[in-house]
Amino acid sequence: MHGLAGDQQCDVNDADSLSSCCLFRYPELIKLQQLKDEQGELSSSDEKRYKTLKRQCERELLSNADVICCTCVAAGDLRLTKFKFRMILIDEATQATEPECMIPIVMGAKQVSVCVYVCVCMCV
């Protein structure tokens, strides 16, 4: 899942990308991520704090994003449940099943655009 705001792009599922997007606003998150990378795990209190800060950062990034890009299935992610989208674009819709396409649609979109690419193959 990617959040796009202006010229900044952040992948909320990638720790490095999330860290770079939250560098100035959440320095404690960066320190905890580095500690986790070095030690492999955090203490229970540090892990709890890490998860709290990560959720705050994700929420802030997604709330400020002009565009959120994700798969149809990821549109049902808990991090997006409180968002209402005016428009949904389903790209390469022929690659998804009908139930997968319904996930973003039932999230309350006012407009839905479906892109379908037709390929005619000629065998020689």
XYZ file of N, CA, C and O in Angstrom:
496
model
N 0.854 -1.158 0.000
C 0.000 0.000 0.000
C 0.905 1.227 0.000
O 1.824 1.320 0.795
N 0.667 2.118 -0.916
C 1.469 3.323 -1.048
C 0.599 4.546 -0.804
O -0.542 4.593 -1.242
N 1.145 5.511 -0.129
C 0.483 6.798 0.039
C 1.258 7.846 -0.728
O 2.479 7.924 -0.621
N 0.581 8.648 -1.527
C 1.232 9.674 -2.335
C 0.706 11.037 -1.933
O -0.491 11.277 -1.996
N 1.588 11.905 -1.507
C 1.204 13.273 -1.156
C 2.209 14.201 -1.810
O 3.382 14.193 -1.460
N 1.736 14.964 -2.767
C 2.642 15.841 -3.507
C 3.680 15.014 -4.236
O 3.342 14.127 -4.991
N 4.958 15.270 -3.964
C 6.005 14.509 -4.623
C 6.593 13.435 -3.712
O 7.569 12.796 -4.046
N 5.996 13.209 -2.544
C 6.500 12.219 -1.608
C 5.704 10.934 -1.736
O 4.483 10.938 -1.772
N 6.417 9.803 -1.819
C 5.773 8.505 -1.898
C 6.266 7.653 -0.751
O 7.460 7.570 -0.493
N 5.335 7.021 -0.041
C 5.696 6.173 1.087
C 4.975 4.843 0.979
O 3.778 4.802 0.717
N 5.715 3.771 1.194
C 5.143 2.438 1.233
C 4.946 2.093 2.704
O 5.914 1.874 3.428
N 3.707 2.050 3.159
C 3.451 1.826 4.580
C 3.731 0.387 5.003
O 3.751 0.089 6.186
N 3.974 -0.505 4.040
C 4.309 -1.879 4.374
C 5.811 -2.117 4.410
O 6.254 -3.194 4.763
N 6.607 -1.133 4.016
C 8.058 -1.263 3.970
C 8.662 -0.412 5.081
O 8.487 0.796 5.108
N 9.390 -1.060 5.996
C 9.934 -0.359 7.161
C 10.886 0.765 6.760
O 10.859 1.847 7.349
N 11.742 0.543 5.755
C 12.693 1.575 5.339
C 11.978 2.789 4.758
O 12.310 3.926 5.062
N 10.985 2.545 3.912
C 10.227 3.638 3.312
C 9.441 4.395 4.372
O 9.423 5.622 4.398
N 8.825 3.660 5.258
C 8.047 4.277 6.344
C 8.963 5.108 7.233
O 8.626 6.223 7.614
N 10.142 4.573 7.513
C 11.107 5.303 8.349
C 11.540 6.603 7.698
O 11.618 7.639 8.353
N 11.824 6.568 6.404
C 12.270 7.786 5.734
C 11.159 8.831 5.681
O 11.421 10.028 5.760
N 9.915 8.404 5.575
C 8.789 9.335 5.544
C 8.495 9.920 6.922
O 7.947 11.005 7.037
N 8.856 9.208 7.966
C 8.553 9.637 9.336
C 9.782 10.163 10.062
O 9.741 10.392 11.265
N 10.866 10.347 9.340
C 12.156 10.684 9.936
C 12.088 11.872 10.888
O 12.581 11.812 12.002
N 11.460 12.946 10.475
C 11.465 14.163 11.289
C 10.328 14.197 12.310
O 10.462 14.783 13.370
N 9.229 13.570 11.990
C 8.070 13.631 12.883
C 8.107 12.567 13.983
O 7.497 12.734 15.025
N 8.775 11.437 13.697
C 8.797 10.329 14.649
C 10.217 9.796 14.839
O 10.507 8.652 14.494
N 11.119 10.592 15.437
C 12.499 10.113 15.613
C 12.594 8.880 16.524
O 13.456 8.037 16.336
N 11.666 8.771 17.468
C 11.673 7.608 18.362
C 11.367 6.329 17.583
O 11.933 5.269 17.861
N 10.488 6.418 16.596
C 10.166 5.273 15.755
C 11.413 4.805 14.999
O 11.669 3.610 14.900
N 12.191 5.755 14.492
C 13.405 5.428 13.753
C 14.393 4.708 14.679
O 14.987 3.693 14.297
N 14.554 5.221 15.897
C 15.476 4.600 16.854
C 15.035 3.182 17.204
O 15.848 2.263 17.280
N 13.741 3.002 17.413
C 13.230 1.668 17.740
C 13.380 0.711 16.562
O 13.693 -0.466 16.747
N 13.193 1.210 15.336
C 13.368 0.379 14.149
C 14.826 -0.064 14.016
O 15.106 -1.223 13.723
N 15.754 0.855 14.262
C 17.181 0.518 14.205
C 17.535 -0.511 15.277
O 18.273 -1.464 15.012
N 16.998 -0.328 16.477
C 17.238 -1.276 17.559
C 16.688 -2.654 17.203
O 17.336 -3.683 17.430
N 15.516 -2.673 16.611
C 14.893 -3.933 16.194
C 15.730 -4.615 15.116
O 15.904 -5.835 15.132
N 16.259 -3.828 14.173
C 17.093 -4.386 13.106
C 18.392 -4.967 13.674
O 18.852 -6.012 13.218
N 18.963 -4.277 14.657
C 20.230 -4.726 15.240
C 20.057 -5.963 16.117
O 20.846 -6.889 16.053
N 19.023 -5.955 16.968
C 18.844 -7.032 17.940
C 17.924 -8.147 17.458
O 17.900 -9.217 18.049
N 17.139 -7.880 16.441
C 16.198 -8.887 15.939
C 14.832 -8.819 16.590
O 13.852 -9.234 16.014
N 14.779 -8.315 17.809
C 13.501 -8.145 18.499
C 13.638 -7.062 19.556
O 14.739 -6.661 19.917
N 12.495 -6.612 20.039
C 12.460 -5.562 21.057
C 11.875 -6.118 22.343
O 11.180 -7.138 22.329
N 12.124 -5.424 23.445
C 11.473 -5.803 24.702
C 9.974 -5.582 24.531
O 9.536 -4.873 23.629
N 9.179 -6.156 25.398
C 7.723 -6.048 25.237
C 7.256 -4.597 25.316
O 6.373 -4.181 24.558
N 7.847 -3.802 26.198
C 7.436 -2.396 26.293
C 7.878 -1.608 25.060
O 7.136 -0.769 24.559
N 9.108 -1.881 24.568
C 9.576 -1.214 23.355
C 8.756 -1.641 22.131
O 8.452 -0.829 21.270
N 8.384 -2.913 22.088
C 7.573 -3.417 20.971
C 6.204 -2.745 20.953
O 5.697 -2.356 19.902
N 5.625 -2.588 22.133
C 4.321 -1.924 22.246
C 4.425 -0.465 21.786
O 3.584 0.017 21.026
N 5.463 0.228 22.220
C 5.677 1.626 21.828
C 5.940 1.720 20.325
O 5.421 2.610 19.655
N 6.740 0.786 19.797
C 7.058 0.747 18.370
C 5.777 0.605 17.541
O 5.563 1.332 16.569
N 4.923 -0.329 17.921
C 3.672 -0.552 17.182
C 2.757 0.667 17.252
O 2.105 1.017 16.275
N 2.694 1.315 18.421
C 1.870 2.515 18.579
C 2.365 3.634 17.671
O 1.578 4.266 16.954
N 3.675 3.877 17.681
C 4.248 4.929 16.838
C 4.091 4.603 15.353
O 3.801 5.485 14.545
N 4.256 3.351 15.008
C 4.112 2.935 13.603
C 2.681 3.173 13.125
O 2.460 3.687 12.032
N 1.694 2.816 13.946
C 0.284 3.052 13.580
C 0.003 4.545 13.420
O -0.704 4.960 12.502
N 0.549 5.367 14.326
C 0.359 6.821 14.233
C 0.960 7.356 12.942
O 0.347 8.174 12.253
N 2.157 6.903 12.623
C 2.836 7.347 11.404
C 2.054 6.915 10.171
O 1.829 7.714 9.264
N 1.616 5.656 10.133
C 0.828 5.155 9.000
C -0.457 5.965 8.840
O -0.810 6.363 7.732
N -1.146 6.204 9.939
C -2.404 6.950 9.901
C -2.180 8.367 9.363
O -2.933 8.857 8.535
N -1.115 9.001 9.841
C -0.806 10.356 9.386
C -0.458 10.378 7.894
O -0.941 11.237 7.151
N 0.359 9.431 7.475
C 0.741 9.376 6.055
C -0.466 9.135 5.159
O -0.644 9.802 4.146
N -1.305 8.186 5.536
C -2.476 7.880 4.720
C -3.488 9.021 4.745
O -4.115 9.316 3.729
N -3.644 9.687 5.881
C -4.581 10.806 5.981
C -4.157 11.991 5.125
O -4.990 12.720 4.603
N -2.847 12.199 4.999
C -2.328 13.329 4.225
C -2.100 13.011 2.755
O -1.756 13.907 1.983
N -2.282 11.769 2.370
C -2.013 11.361 0.993
C -3.096 11.878 0.049
O -4.280 11.881 0.374
N -2.678 12.336 -1.118
C -3.619 12.728 -2.170
C -4.148 11.487 -2.886
O -5.293 11.466 -3.334
N -3.299 10.479 -3.008
C -3.642 9.234 -3.699
C -3.128 8.078 -2.862
O -2.022 8.127 -2.343
N -3.937 7.036 -2.735
C -3.504 5.811 -2.075
C -3.609 4.692 -3.097
O -4.674 4.466 -3.671
N -2.501 4.019 -3.333
C -2.454 2.919 -4.301
C -2.332 1.604 -3.551
O -1.486 1.471 -2.668
N -3.187 0.656 -3.900
C -3.120 -0.660 -3.271
C -3.827 -1.665 -4.166
O -4.501 -1.304 -5.119
N -3.669 -2.923 -3.840
C -4.397 -3.956 -4.557
C -5.852 -3.924 -4.106
O -6.191 -3.307 -3.091
N -6.698 -4.606 -4.843
C -8.115 -4.665 -4.460
C -8.280 -5.289 -3.077
O -9.057 -4.800 -2.261
N -7.538 -6.340 -2.807
C -7.648 -7.020 -1.516
C -7.137 -6.115 -0.395
O -7.733 -6.044 0.681
N -6.050 -5.379 -0.640
C -5.496 -4.487 0.379
C -6.447 -3.337 0.705
O -6.343 -2.729 1.763
N -7.403 -3.051 -0.164
C -8.383 -1.998 0.103
C -9.246 -2.343 1.317
O -9.842 -1.466 1.927
N -9.283 -3.606 1.687
C -10.027 -4.036 2.863
C -9.184 -4.041 4.129
O -9.653 -4.466 5.188
N -7.951 -3.555 4.039
C -7.036 -3.503 5.182
C -7.637 -2.648 6.295
O -8.272 -1.631 6.041
N -7.429 -3.058 7.521
C -7.977 -2.325 8.674
C -7.509 -0.877 8.724
O -8.216 -0.009 9.232
N -6.311 -0.596 8.187
C -5.798 0.779 8.206
C -6.621 1.702 7.313
O -6.541 2.916 7.439
N -7.429 1.147 6.417
C -8.226 1.965 5.495
C -9.717 1.980 5.821
O -10.492 2.622 5.120
N -10.127 1.308 6.876
C -11.563 1.172 7.146
C -12.268 2.492 7.435
O -13.450 2.626 7.142
N -11.575 3.478 7.975
C -12.237 4.751 8.293
C -12.154 5.759 7.157
O -12.669 6.865 7.276
N -11.527 5.374 6.055
C -11.406 6.273 4.913
C -12.596 6.106 3.978
O -13.079 4.996 3.783
N -13.054 7.202 3.434
C -14.095 7.183 2.400
C -13.464 7.774 1.137
O -12.950 8.888 1.161
N -13.511 7.023 0.070
C -12.884 7.450 -1.176
C -13.933 7.901 -2.172
O -14.931 7.219 -2.384
N -13.694 9.061 -2.774
C -14.615 9.566 -3.788
C -14.515 8.755 -5.060
O -15.498 8.507 -5.730
N -13.296 8.372 -5.405
C -13.092 7.664 -6.664
C -12.146 6.493 -6.473
O -11.164 6.593 -5.756
N -12.479 5.417 -7.141
C -11.626 4.229 -7.145
C -11.334 3.883 -8.596
O -12.235 3.866 -9.440
N -10.080 3.618 -8.864
C -9.653 3.182 -10.193
C -9.127 1.764 -10.057
O -8.183 1.520 -9.303
N -9.755 0.842 -10.747
C -9.292 -0.542 -10.745
C -8.561 -0.763 -12.061
O -9.181 -0.830 -13.121
N -7.246 -0.831 -11.958
C -6.402 -0.989 -13.138
C -6.210 -2.476 -13.422
O -6.123 -3.284 -12.505
N -6.146 -2.814 -14.690
C -5.994 -4.201 -15.136
C -7.033 -5.105 -14.467
O -6.715 -6.139 -13.886
N -8.271 -4.693 -14.557
C -9.370 -5.391 -13.885
C -9.535 -6.835 -14.342
O -10.065 -7.661 -13.596
N -9.075 -7.151 -15.542
C -9.201 -8.536 -16.020
C -8.272 -9.474 -15.256
O -8.439 -10.689 -15.338
N -7.326 -8.916 -14.503
C -6.407 -9.740 -13.721
C -6.963 -10.065 -12.332
O -6.373 -10.846 -11.596
N -8.078 -9.462 -11.977
C -8.676 -9.687 -10.657
C -10.011 -10.410 -10.807
O -10.694 -10.271 -11.821
N -10.379 -11.147 -9.787
C -11.678 -11.812 -9.805
C -12.759 -10.804 -9.396
O -12.456 -9.758 -8.813
N -14.008 -11.130 -9.676
C -15.103 -10.229 -9.324
C -15.168 -9.961 -7.818
O -15.340 -8.807 -7.403
N -15.030 -10.997 -6.966
C -15.062 -10.711 -5.520
C -13.925 -9.773 -5.088
O -14.136 -8.918 -4.221
N -12.739 -9.910 -5.687
C -11.636 -9.010 -5.346
C -11.979 -7.572 -5.715
O -11.704 -6.644 -4.951
N -12.594 -7.382 -6.868
C -12.968 -6.033 -7.322
C -14.052 -5.414 -6.450
O -14.152 -4.191 -6.357
N -14.857 -6.224 -5.813
C -15.935 -5.713 -4.969
C -15.411 -5.102 -3.665
O -16.056 -4.225 -3.090
N -14.240 -5.525 -3.205
C -13.718 -5.031 -1.920
C -13.584 -3.515 -1.922
O -14.153 -2.853 -1.043
N -12.877 -2.902 -2.877
C -12.797 -1.435 -2.832
C -14.130 -0.759 -3.148
O -14.418 0.327 -2.645
N -14.962 -1.410 -3.941
C -16.238 -0.808 -4.330
C -17.171 -0.663 -3.129
O -17.819 0.361 -2.959
N -17.213 -1.659 -2.258
C -18.112 -1.600 -1.101
C -17.584 -0.689 0.009
O -18.269 -0.481 1.004
N -16.416 -0.105 -0.197
C -15.847 0.804 0.804
C -16.450 2.202 0.694
O -15.999 3.124 1.348
N -17.477 2.382 -0.127
C -18.202 3.637 -0.178
C -17.804 4.594 -1.279
O -17.999 5.792 -1.140
N -17.262 4.095 -2.364
C -16.832 4.979 -3.460
C -18.029 5.615 -4.150
O -19.072 4.995 -4.319
N -17.851 6.877 -4.538
C -18.887 7.580 -5.296
C -18.753 7.271 -6.788
O -19.736 7.229 -7.504
N -17.509 7.096 -7.243
C -17.252 6.783 -8.643
C -16.275 5.617 -8.717
O -15.342 5.535 -7.922
N -16.492 4.747 -9.692
C -15.588 3.626 -9.927
C -15.241 3.603 -11.406
O -16.122 3.652 -12.259
N -13.950 3.553 -11.689
C -13.477 3.408 -13.071
C -12.729 2.095 -13.162
O -11.915 1.764 -12.300
N -13.014 1.363 -14.196
C -12.384 0.071 -14.404
C -11.610 0.114 -15.716
O -12.176 0.442 -16.764
N -10.322 -0.191 -15.634
C -9.476 -0.221 -16.834
C -9.259 -1.665 -17.252
O -8.867 -2.497 -16.441
N -9.526 -1.926 -18.495
C -9.358 -3.263 -19.038
C -8.493 -3.155 -20.283
O -8.757 -2.331 -21.161
N -7.464 -3.956 -20.329
C -6.577 -3.973 -21.486
C -6.880 -5.205 -22.306
O -6.854 -6.330 -21.802
N -7.191 -5.002 -23.556
C -7.517 -6.106 -24.454
C -6.294 -6.394 -25.301
O -5.734 -5.507 -25.939
N -5.896 -7.638 -25.296
C -4.742 -8.047 -26.083
C -5.200 -9.095 -27.082
O -5.780 -10.120 -26.697
N -4.992 -8.823 -28.336
C -5.338 -9.787 -29.367
C -4.051 -10.446 -29.815
O -3.141 -9.794 -30.312
N -3.958 -11.734 -29.595
C -2.741 -12.462 -29.950
C -2.984 -13.223 -31.250
O -4.007 -13.883 -31.421
N -2.075 -13.109 -32.134
C -2.166 -13.817 -33.418
C -1.099 -14.900 -33.441
O 0.075 -14.624 -33.227
N -1.518 -16.111 -33.644
C -0.574 -17.219 -33.727
C -0.162 -17.417 -35.177
O -0.992 -17.365 -36.088
N 1.088 -17.634 -35.385
C 1.613 -17.849 -36.746
C 1.996 -19.277 -36.917
O 2.495 -19.934 -36.085
